[in-house]
Amino acid sequence: GLLTVKMRIGFEDTANFNRILELVNRYDIDLLSLHGRTVKELYRSNVHYDLIASAVEQVNCPVLANGNVVSATTATTVLNTTKAAGVMIGRAAIRNPWIFQQIRQHLSGQPISTVTLAEVRDYIERLRRMTTASTVPEPARVNQMKRYLNFIALGVDSAGAFLNDMRHAQTESELFGSCDRYLLSQPDQEFALEPYPGIVARPTCESASEPIAS
Ligand SMILES: Cc1cc2nc3c(=O)[nH]c(=O)nc-3n(C[C@H](O)[C@H](O)[C@H](O)COP(=O)(O)O)c2cc1C
């Protein structure tokens, strides 16, 4: 079997980073996924891609670079700057599951295809069907959907109006009514390839950090 490791670059600081990389080599880890922030940095700081690059040089296994890969263009930039074998994508995959296809397009020199807000509305409907059983009480179902919509909303409108509106919904009917208003009033409008700047999905652990040059 394979033994893989997913980690951040440290807890309080990066004092033990090189020692941990030595352990990765000593125990013949097969794949290292590295989120380029310490635990203390939550999601607030810039991602330390320089340390991901140094891990790529030091360890014997492939490294996946992780942290703030928000679009096909940032994926390409991160791959070029870190020389990682690949990228691992968290929040952007929830916001924009088309990102994987978009990255493949960009890496192969093709134009990046965009999706419409109507397609995003379909995606939200699929999330609802797949994740919320009718046996779960409605307030819990609403909260579960809001966890996804917090991310999705970052690509819907630049002012964060949908984010703000859907957060006030208390019932499923209010929540999906908000989705319809913001996504189906201009159904052919493009869903943004990257989050609009200045809107924060999870204010308790994220704040807008500088986007990397793409
Ligand atoms: C909803 C959610 C759940 C997560 N669950 C885990 C987890 O179970 N284990 C883990 O190592 N990281 C987890 N993470 C962290 C991600 O794997 C990733 O390291 C982090 O989100 C940074 O990548 P991103 O900028 O692409 O989101 C989670 C992140 C999110 C947003």
Coordinates of C-alpha atoms and ligand atoms in Angstrom, one line a residue:
G1 CA 0.0 0.0 0.0
L2 CA 0.9 3.7 -0.2
L3 CA 1.6 5.9 2.8
T4 CA 0.9 9.6 2.1
V5 CA 1.2 12.6 4.3
K6 CA -0.8 15.8 4.3
M7 CA 0.5 18.6 6.5
R8 CA 1.1 22.3 7.1
I9 CA 4.6 23.8 7.2
G10 CA 4.5 24.0 11.0
F11 CA 2.3 24.6 14.1
E12 CA 3.4 27.8 15.8
D13 CA 6.3 28.5 13.4
T14 CA 8.5 26.6 10.9
A15 CA 11.3 25.7 13.3
N16 CA 10.7 21.9 12.8
F17 CA 10.0 22.1 9.1
N18 CA 13.3 20.6 7.9
R19 CA 13.3 17.9 10.5
I20 CA 9.8 16.8 9.5
L21 CA 10.9 16.7 5.8
E22 CA 13.8 14.4 6.9
L23 CA 11.2 12.1 8.5
V24 CA 9.3 12.1 5.3
N25 CA 12.4 10.7 3.6
R26 CA 13.3 8.3 6.4
Y27 CA 9.9 6.7 6.4
D28 CA 9.7 6.4 2.6
I29 CA 6.5 8.5 2.3
D30 CA 4.9 8.0 -1.1
L31 CA 3.3 11.5 -1.5
L32 CA 3.4 14.7 0.4
S33 CA 0.6 17.2 0.2
L34 CA 1.8 20.5 1.7
H35 CA -0.4 23.4 2.8
G36 CA 2.1 26.3 2.8
R37 CA 0.9 27.9 6.1
T38 CA 1.5 27.2 9.8
V39 CA -1.5 26.1 11.9
K40 CA -1.3 29.5 13.7
E41 CA -1.6 31.3 10.4
L42 CA -5.1 29.8 9.9
Y43 CA -6.1 30.9 6.4
R44 CA -5.1 34.5 6.9
S45 CA -1.5 34.8 5.8
N46 CA -0.1 34.5 2.3
V47 CA 0.9 31.0 1.4
H48 CA 4.7 30.3 1.8
Y49 CA 5.3 28.9 -1.7
D50 CA 9.0 29.3 -1.1
L51 CA 8.9 26.6 1.6
I52 CA 6.8 24.3 -0.7
A53 CA 9.6 24.8 -3.3
S54 CA 12.2 23.9 -0.7
A55 CA 10.3 20.7 0.2
V56 CA 10.1 19.8 -3.5
E57 CA 13.9 19.9 -3.5
Q58 CA 14.4 18.1 -0.2
V59 CA 12.0 15.1 -0.3
N60 CA 12.3 12.0 -2.4
C61 CA 8.6 11.7 -3.1
P62 CA 6.2 13.8 -5.3
V63 CA 4.9 16.9 -3.5
L64 CA 1.4 18.5 -4.1
A65 CA 1.4 22.2 -3.5
N66 CA -1.6 23.3 -1.5
G67 CA -3.0 26.7 -0.4
N68 CA -4.9 29.4 -2.3
V69 CA -4.9 27.7 -5.6
V70 CA -8.0 29.6 -6.7
S71 CA -8.0 29.2 -10.5
A72 CA -6.3 27.7 -13.5
T73 CA -3.9 30.6 -13.8
T74 CA -2.9 30.4 -10.1
A75 CA -2.4 26.6 -10.5
T76 CA 0.0 27.2 -13.3
T77 CA 1.8 29.9 -11.4
V78 CA 2.1 27.7 -8.3
L79 CA 3.4 24.8 -10.4
N80 CA 6.0 27.0 -12.0
T81 CA 7.2 28.6 -8.8
T82 CA 7.3 25.5 -6.6
K83 CA 8.1 22.9 -9.2
A84 CA 5.6 20.7 -7.4
A85 CA 4.3 17.5 -9.1
G86 CA 0.8 18.8 -8.8
V87 CA -1.6 21.0 -6.8
M88 CA -4.1 20.1 -4.2
I89 CA -7.2 22.2 -4.2
G90 CA -9.6 22.7 -1.2
R91 CA -12.0 25.6 -1.1
A92 CA -11.8 26.4 -4.8
A93 CA -13.1 22.9 -5.6
I94 CA -16.2 23.6 -3.6
R95 CA -16.7 27.0 -5.1
N96 CA -15.9 26.0 -8.7
P97 CA -15.8 22.2 -9.4
W98 CA -15.0 23.1 -13.0
I99 CA -11.5 24.2 -11.9
F100 CA -10.0 20.8 -12.6
Q101 CA -11.0 20.9 -16.3
Q102 CA -10.0 24.6 -16.5
I103 CA -6.5 23.7 -15.1
R104 CA -6.1 21.0 -17.7
Q105 CA -7.2 23.4 -20.4
H106 CA -4.8 26.1 -19.3
L107 CA -1.8 23.7 -18.9
S108 CA -2.4 22.4 -22.4
G109 CA -2.6 25.9 -23.9
Q110 CA -6.3 25.8 -24.6
P111 CA -8.7 28.6 -23.7
I112 CA -10.3 28.3 -20.3
S113 CA -14.0 27.5 -20.6
T114 CA -16.3 29.4 -18.4
V115 CA -19.6 28.4 -16.8
T116 CA -22.8 30.4 -16.5
L117 CA -24.7 31.3 -13.3
A118 CA -27.5 29.0 -14.5
E119 CA -25.0 26.1 -14.5
V120 CA -23.9 27.1 -11.0
R121 CA -27.6 27.0 -9.9
D122 CA -27.8 23.4 -11.2
Y123 CA -24.6 22.6 -9.2
I124 CA -26.3 23.9 -6.1
E125 CA -29.3 21.8 -6.7
R126 CA -27.1 18.7 -7.1
L127 CA -25.4 19.6 -3.8
R128 CA -28.8 19.8 -2.1
R129 CA -29.9 16.4 -3.4
M130 CA -26.6 14.7 -2.5
T131 CA -26.0 16.1 0.9
T132 CA -29.3 16.8 2.7
A133 CA -31.5 13.9 3.7
S134 CA -35.1 14.7 4.5
T135 CA -34.6 13.1 7.9
V136 CA -32.3 15.9 8.8
P137 CA -34.1 18.9 10.4
E138 CA -34.6 21.9 8.1
P139 CA -32.4 24.3 10.1
A140 CA -29.5 21.8 9.9
R141 CA -30.1 21.4 6.1
V142 CA -30.1 25.1 5.7
N143 CA -26.8 25.4 7.6
Q144 CA -25.2 22.6 5.6
M145 CA -26.1 24.3 2.3
K146 CA -24.8 27.7 3.6
R147 CA -21.4 26.1 4.2
Y148 CA -21.2 25.4 0.5
L149 CA -22.8 28.6 -0.6
N150 CA -20.3 30.7 1.5
F151 CA -17.7 29.5 -1.1
I152 CA -19.8 29.5 -4.2
A153 CA -21.1 33.1 -3.6
L154 CA -17.5 34.4 -4.0
G155 CA -17.8 33.9 -7.7
V156 CA -21.4 35.2 -8.2
D157 CA -21.3 39.0 -7.7
S158 CA -18.5 41.4 -7.0
A159 CA -20.3 43.2 -4.2
G160 CA -21.0 40.0 -2.2
A161 CA -24.8 40.7 -2.4
F162 CA -25.7 37.1 -2.8
L163 CA -23.4 36.1 0.1
N164 CA -25.1 38.6 2.3
D165 CA -28.6 37.8 1.2
M166 CA -28.4 34.0 1.5
R167 CA -26.8 34.3 5.0
H168 CA -30.1 35.8 6.2
A169 CA -32.2 32.8 5.0
Q170 CA -33.7 30.7 7.7
T171 CA -35.8 28.3 5.7
E172 CA -35.0 26.2 2.6
S173 CA -37.6 28.2 0.7
E174 CA -35.8 31.5 1.6
L175 CA -32.4 30.0 0.8
F176 CA -33.2 28.6 -2.6
G177 CA -35.3 31.6 -3.3
S178 CA -32.2 33.7 -2.8
C179 CA -30.2 31.3 -5.1
D180 CA -32.9 31.8 -7.8
R181 CA -32.9 35.6 -7.5
Y182 CA -29.1 35.9 -7.8
L183 CA -28.3 33.1 -10.2
L184 CA -31.3 33.0 -12.5
S185 CA -32.1 36.7 -13.0
Q186 CA -29.1 36.8 -15.3
P187 CA -28.7 33.1 -16.1
D188 CA -26.2 33.6 -18.9
Q189 CA -23.8 35.7 -16.9
E190 CA -20.4 34.2 -16.4
F191 CA -19.4 32.7 -13.0
A192 CA -16.1 34.3 -12.1
L193 CA -13.0 32.2 -12.6
E194 CA -11.5 33.5 -9.3
P195 CA -13.2 34.8 -6.2
Y196 CA -14.1 38.4 -6.3
P197 CA -11.6 40.3 -4.2
G198 CA -12.6 41.6 -0.8
I199 CA -15.4 39.1 -0.1
V200 CA -14.7 36.6 2.7
A201 CA -16.4 33.2 2.9
R202 CA -15.5 32.4 6.5
P203 CA -14.7 35.6 8.5
T204 CA -13.7 33.7 11.6
C205 CA -10.6 32.0 10.0
E206 CA -10.1 33.8 6.6
S207 CA -9.3 37.3 5.6
A208 CA -8.6 38.6 2.2
S209 CA -4.9 37.9 1.6
E210 CA -2.9 39.2 -1.3
P211 CA -3.7 37.2 -4.4
I212 CA -0.5 35.8 -6.0
A213 CA 0.5 37.2 -9.3
S214 CA -0.9 35.2 -12.1
Ligands
LIG1 C1 -14.5 22.3 4.3 C2 -13.0 22.0 4.5 C3 -12.7 20.8 5.1 C4 -11.3 20.4 5.3 N1 -11.0 19.2 5.9 C5 -9.7 18.8 6.0 C6 -9.4 17.5 6.5 O1 -10.2 16.8 6.9 N2 -8.1 17.2 6.6 C7 -7.1 18.1 6.1 O2 -5.9 17.7 6.2 N3 -7.4 19.3 5.6 C8 -8.7 19.7 5.5 N4 -9.0 20.9 5.0 C9 -7.9 21.8 4.6 C10 -7.6 21.6 3.1 O3 -7.2 20.3 2.8 C11 -6.5 22.6 2.6 O4 -5.3 22.2 3.2 C12 -6.8 24.0 2.9 O5 -8.2 24.3 2.7 C13 -6.0 24.9 2.0 O6 -6.2 24.7 0.7 P1 -7.2 25.7 -0.2 O7 -6.6 27.1 -0.1 O8 -7.1 25.1 -1.6 O9 -8.5 25.6 0.4 C14 -10.3 21.3 4.8 C15 -10.7 22.5 4.2 C16 -12.0 22.8 4.1 C17 -12.3 24.2 3.4

